[in-house]
Short mmCIF file of C-alpha atoms in Angstrom, two decimals:
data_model
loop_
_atom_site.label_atom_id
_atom_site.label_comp_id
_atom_site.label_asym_id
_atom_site.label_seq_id
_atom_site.Cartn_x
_atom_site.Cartn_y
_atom_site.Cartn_z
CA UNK A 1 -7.15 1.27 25.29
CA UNK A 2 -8.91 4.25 27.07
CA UNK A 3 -12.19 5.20 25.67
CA UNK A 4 -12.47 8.30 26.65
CA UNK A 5 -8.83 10.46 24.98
CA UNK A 6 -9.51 8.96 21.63
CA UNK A 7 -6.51 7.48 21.22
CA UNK A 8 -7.80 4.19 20.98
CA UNK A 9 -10.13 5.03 18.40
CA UNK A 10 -7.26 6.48 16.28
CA UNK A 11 -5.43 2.67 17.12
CA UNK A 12 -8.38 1.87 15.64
CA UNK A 13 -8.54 3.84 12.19
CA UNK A 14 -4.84 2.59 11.91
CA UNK A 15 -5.22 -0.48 12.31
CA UNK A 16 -8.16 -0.44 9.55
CA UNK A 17 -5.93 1.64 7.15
CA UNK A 18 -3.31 -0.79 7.26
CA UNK A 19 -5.47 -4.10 6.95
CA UNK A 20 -6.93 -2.35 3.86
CA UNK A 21 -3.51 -1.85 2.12
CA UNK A 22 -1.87 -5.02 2.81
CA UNK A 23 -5.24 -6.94 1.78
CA UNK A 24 -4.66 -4.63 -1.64
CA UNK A 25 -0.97 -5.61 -1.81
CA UNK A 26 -1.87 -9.72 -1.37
CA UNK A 27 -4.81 -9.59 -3.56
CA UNK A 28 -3.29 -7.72 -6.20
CA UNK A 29 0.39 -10.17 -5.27
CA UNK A 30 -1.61 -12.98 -6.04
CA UNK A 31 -3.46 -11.90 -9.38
CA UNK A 32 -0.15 -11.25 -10.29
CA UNK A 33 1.41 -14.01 -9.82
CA UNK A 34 -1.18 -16.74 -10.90
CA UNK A 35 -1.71 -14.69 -13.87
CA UNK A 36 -4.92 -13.30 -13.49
CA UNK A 37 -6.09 -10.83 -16.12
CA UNK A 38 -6.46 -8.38 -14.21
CA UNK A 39 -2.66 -6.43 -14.00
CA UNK A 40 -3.18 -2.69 -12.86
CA UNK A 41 0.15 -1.20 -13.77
CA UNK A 42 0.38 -1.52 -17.78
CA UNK A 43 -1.89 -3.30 -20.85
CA UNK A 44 -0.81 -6.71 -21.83
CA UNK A 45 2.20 -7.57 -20.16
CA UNK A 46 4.48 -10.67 -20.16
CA UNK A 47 3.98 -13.35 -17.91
CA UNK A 48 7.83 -12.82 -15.97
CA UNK A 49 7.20 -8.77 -15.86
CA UNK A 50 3.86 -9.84 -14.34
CA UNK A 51 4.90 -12.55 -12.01
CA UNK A 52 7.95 -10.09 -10.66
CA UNK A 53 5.31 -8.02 -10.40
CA UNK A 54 3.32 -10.05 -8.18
CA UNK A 55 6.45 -11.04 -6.11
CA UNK A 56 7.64 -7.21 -5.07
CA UNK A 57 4.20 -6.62 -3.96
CA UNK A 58 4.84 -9.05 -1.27
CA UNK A 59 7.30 -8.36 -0.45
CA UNK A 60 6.18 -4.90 0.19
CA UNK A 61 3.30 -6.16 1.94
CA UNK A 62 5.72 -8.23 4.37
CA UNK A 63 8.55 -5.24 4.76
CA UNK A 64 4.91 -2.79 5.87
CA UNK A 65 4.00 -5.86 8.04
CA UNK A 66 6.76 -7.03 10.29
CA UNK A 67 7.39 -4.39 12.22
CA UNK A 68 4.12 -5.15 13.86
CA UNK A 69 5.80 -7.86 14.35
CA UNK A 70 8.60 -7.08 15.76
CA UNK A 71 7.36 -3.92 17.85
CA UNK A 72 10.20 -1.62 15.78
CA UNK A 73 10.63 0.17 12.50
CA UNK A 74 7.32 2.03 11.91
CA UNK A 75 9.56 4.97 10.41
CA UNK A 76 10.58 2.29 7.74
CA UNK A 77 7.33 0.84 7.26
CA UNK A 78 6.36 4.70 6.65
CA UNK A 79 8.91 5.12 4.27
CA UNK A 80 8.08 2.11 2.14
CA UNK A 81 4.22 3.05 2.31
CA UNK A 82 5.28 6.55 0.77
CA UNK A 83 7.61 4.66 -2.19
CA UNK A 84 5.33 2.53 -3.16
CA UNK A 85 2.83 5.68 -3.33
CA UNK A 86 5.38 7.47 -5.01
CA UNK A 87 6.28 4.86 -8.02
CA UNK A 88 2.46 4.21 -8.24
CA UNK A 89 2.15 8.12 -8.78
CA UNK A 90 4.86 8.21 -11.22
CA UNK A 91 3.56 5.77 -12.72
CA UNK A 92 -0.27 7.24 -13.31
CA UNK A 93 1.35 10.26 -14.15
CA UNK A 94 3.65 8.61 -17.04
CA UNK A 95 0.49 6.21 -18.14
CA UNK A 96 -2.20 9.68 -18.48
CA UNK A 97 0.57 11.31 -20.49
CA UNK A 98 0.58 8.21 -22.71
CA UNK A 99 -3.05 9.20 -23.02
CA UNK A 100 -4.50 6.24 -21.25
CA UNK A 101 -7.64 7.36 -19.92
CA UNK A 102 -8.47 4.30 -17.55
CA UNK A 103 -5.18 3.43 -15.72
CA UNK A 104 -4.58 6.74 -13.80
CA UNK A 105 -8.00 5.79 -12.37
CA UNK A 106 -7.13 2.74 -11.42
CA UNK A 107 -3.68 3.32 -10.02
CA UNK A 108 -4.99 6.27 -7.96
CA UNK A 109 -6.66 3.65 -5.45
CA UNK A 110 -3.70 2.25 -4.09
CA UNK A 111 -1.84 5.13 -4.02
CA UNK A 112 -4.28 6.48 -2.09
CA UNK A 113 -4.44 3.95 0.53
CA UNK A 114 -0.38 4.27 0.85
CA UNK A 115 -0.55 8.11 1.50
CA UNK A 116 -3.81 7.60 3.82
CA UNK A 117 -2.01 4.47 5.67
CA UNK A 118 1.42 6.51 5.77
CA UNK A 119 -0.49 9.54 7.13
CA UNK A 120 -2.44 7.96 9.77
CA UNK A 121 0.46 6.10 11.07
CA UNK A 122 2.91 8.94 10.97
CA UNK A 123 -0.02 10.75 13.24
CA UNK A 124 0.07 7.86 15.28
CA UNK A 125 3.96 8.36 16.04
CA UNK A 126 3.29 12.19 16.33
CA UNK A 127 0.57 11.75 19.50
CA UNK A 128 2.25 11.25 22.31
CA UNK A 129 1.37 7.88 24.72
CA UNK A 130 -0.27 9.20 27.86
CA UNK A 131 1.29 7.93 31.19
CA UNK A 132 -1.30 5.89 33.14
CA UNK A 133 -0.99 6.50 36.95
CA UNK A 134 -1.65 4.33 39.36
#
């Protein structure tokens, strides 16, 4: 990392922005899956919608993770961050039209850190790696 191009720093920022949506995905995985109250996508639903639920969003969180992993496949992990962001959309979008007030709120968050985490590591593939010289 060179501290003085500020590429490391934006290593950084991505870095944070992805931490922050996979920690999202699990938490929200989780609720979802041990049945938690707390379900951001609809009002009362039942426990196998909820539980399937839980289940895609990790596997979401694992198909944005490995290719840290294996080195390869940020494009993919781009395009997954951007679904997800998309469906989540859709689905505010269909919910405020339903005229409920509180879940386009809520579902704006993690869309949000999709399209930030997509964005920041679609800049990252943009920059291009300095050659170090020796």
């Amino acid at each position: 990392m060179v501290a003085n191009d500020g590429l490391g720093v934006y290593e950084i920022v991505v870095a944070f922005a992805h931490i922050a949506f996979v920690l999202f995905l699990l938490g929200s995985a989780f609720a979802n899956i041990f049945r938690f109250p707390w379900f951001l996508y609809a009002n009362d639903p039942k426990p196998a919608v909820q539980r399937v639920t839980g289940m895609g969003e990790l596997v979401i969180a694992g198909a944005v993770s490995l290719p840290y992993f294996w080195g390869e496949g940020s494009v993919f992990m781009i395009a997954v961050a951007l679904a997800y962001a998309g469906v989540i959309a859709l689905t505010g979008f269909w919910r405020w039209k339903r005229r409920h007030v509180f879940r386009p709120a809520n579902l704006l968050t993690p869309a949000l850190l999709a399209l930030t985490f997509a964005a920041v590591k679609a800049g990252e593939l943009a920059v291009p790696v300095p050659e170090v010289q020796a």
